[in-house]
Amino acid sequence: MVHPSVNNPTMAVIYFNAGITRLKNPEWIDGSAVYYYFNSAMLGFNDTMLSLFKPLLISPFVFVITWGTTVAELLLAAALLAPIKHYKWYFWIGMLLHALIAVLLGLWRFSAIMIAGIVRSVYRQLMHLKAGDHHASSHL
């Protein structure tokens, strides 16, 4: 049994790069990046969505959303080194992150590609663990 990251190390590199790159941007560090992104005339919400989400975007919770995105990406990058038995958590973090990106940002194709990459990276190993192959985690 091979570690999932051996099947798809590109996924870990993509998430690591995204997380680290954000840490170089002052708006991501101070927690306001999501506010600016969703309020952008070119990339952000349309007027209806903005009116629905404005209370959230002007609240302190926007800090949690902004940093939550970065933390999720760095956690997904860390899956490269994690024991396989923890991959269910990485799987659901990735699914939630990309489902929200698809729904809130309208980036359906991007999200579908990233979800497919996550599924490809973990599915076989999770099925072996579910079937009772406890030796899978020894192949790290």
PDB file of N, CA and C in Angstrom, residues 11-24 73-74 77:
ATOM      1  N   MET A  11      -0.995  17.562  -5.140  1.00  0.00           N
ATOM      2  CA  MET A  11      -2.037  18.150  -4.300  1.00  0.00           C
ATOM      3  C   MET A  11      -1.414  18.824  -3.075  1.00  0.00           C
ATOM      4  N   ALA A  12      -0.489  18.153  -2.420  1.00  0.00           N
ATOM      5  CA  ALA A  12       0.148  18.732  -1.238  1.00  0.00           C
ATOM      6  C   ALA A  12       0.923  19.988  -1.606  1.00  0.00           C
ATOM      7  N   VAL A  13       1.594  19.984  -2.731  1.00  0.00           N
ATOM      8  CA  VAL A  13       2.364  21.151  -3.179  1.00  0.00           C
ATOM      9  C   VAL A  13       1.433  22.325  -3.473  1.00  0.00           C
ATOM     10  N   ILE A  14       0.315  22.057  -4.123  1.00  0.00           N
ATOM     11  CA  ILE A  14      -0.654  23.118  -4.442  1.00  0.00           C
ATOM     12  C   ILE A  14      -1.163  23.767  -3.154  1.00  0.00           C
ATOM     13  N   TYR A  15      -1.571  22.951  -2.187  1.00  0.00           N
ATOM     14  CA  TYR A  15      -2.107  23.503  -0.943  1.00  0.00           C
ATOM     15  C   TYR A  15      -1.028  24.230  -0.144  1.00  0.00           C
ATOM     16  N   PHE A  16       0.175  23.677  -0.105  1.00  0.00           N
ATOM     17  CA  PHE A  16       1.268  24.327   0.614  1.00  0.00           C
ATOM     18  C   PHE A  16       1.565  25.687  -0.002  1.00  0.00           C
ATOM     19  N   ASN A  17       1.674  25.729  -1.316  1.00  0.00           N
ATOM     20  CA  ASN A  17       1.961  26.986  -2.002  1.00  0.00           C
ATOM     21  C   ASN A  17       0.861  28.018  -1.753  1.00  0.00           C
ATOM     22  N   ALA A  18      -0.392  27.601  -1.827  1.00  0.00           N
ATOM     23  CA  ALA A  18      -1.503  28.529  -1.593  1.00  0.00           C
ATOM     24  C   ALA A  18      -1.466  29.085  -0.169  1.00  0.00           C
ATOM     25  N   GLY A  19      -1.250  28.214   0.800  1.00  0.00           N
ATOM     26  CA  GLY A  19      -1.220  28.656   2.201  1.00  0.00           C
ATOM     27  C   GLY A  19      -0.054  29.575   2.495  1.00  0.00           C
ATOM     28  N   ILE A  20       1.128  29.216   2.035  1.00  0.00           N
ATOM     29  CA  ILE A  20       2.319  30.023   2.290  1.00  0.00           C
ATOM     30  C   ILE A  20       2.250  31.366   1.559  1.00  0.00           C
ATOM     31  N   THR A  21       1.759  31.349   0.337  1.00  0.00           N
ATOM     32  CA  THR A  21       1.640  32.597  -0.423  1.00  0.00           C
ATOM     33  C   THR A  21       0.710  33.569   0.288  1.00  0.00           C
ATOM     34  N   ARG A  22      -0.352  33.062   0.864  1.00  0.00           N
ATOM     35  CA  ARG A  22      -1.279  33.937   1.593  1.00  0.00           C
ATOM     36  C   ARG A  22      -0.609  34.575   2.799  1.00  0.00           C
ATOM     37  N   LEU A  23       0.309  33.864   3.411  1.00  0.00           N
ATOM     38  CA  LEU A  23       0.977  34.395   4.601  1.00  0.00           C
ATOM     39  C   LEU A  23       1.929  35.551   4.267  1.00  0.00           C
ATOM     40  N   LYS A  24       2.144  35.797   2.996  1.00  0.00           N
ATOM     41  CA  LYS A  24       2.993  36.920   2.571  1.00  0.00           C
ATOM     42  C   LYS A  24       2.164  38.177   2.289  1.00  0.00           C
ATOM     43  N   GLU A  73      -5.919  24.968   4.022  1.00  0.00           N
ATOM     44  CA  GLU A  73      -4.958  24.644   2.965  1.00  0.00           C
ATOM     45  C   GLU A  73      -3.652  24.103   3.530  1.00  0.00           C
ATOM     46  N   LEU A  74      -3.185  24.672   4.630  1.00  0.00           N
ATOM     47  CA  LEU A  74      -1.949  24.162   5.230  1.00  0.00           C
ATOM     48  C   LEU A  74      -2.160  22.779   5.838  1.00  0.00           C
ATOM     49  N   ALA A  77      -2.026  20.395   2.989  1.00  0.00           N
ATOM     50  CA  ALA A  77      -0.627  20.185   2.593  1.00  0.00           C
ATOM     51  C   ALA A  77       0.061  19.234   3.569  1.00  0.00           C
TER      52      ALA A  77
END
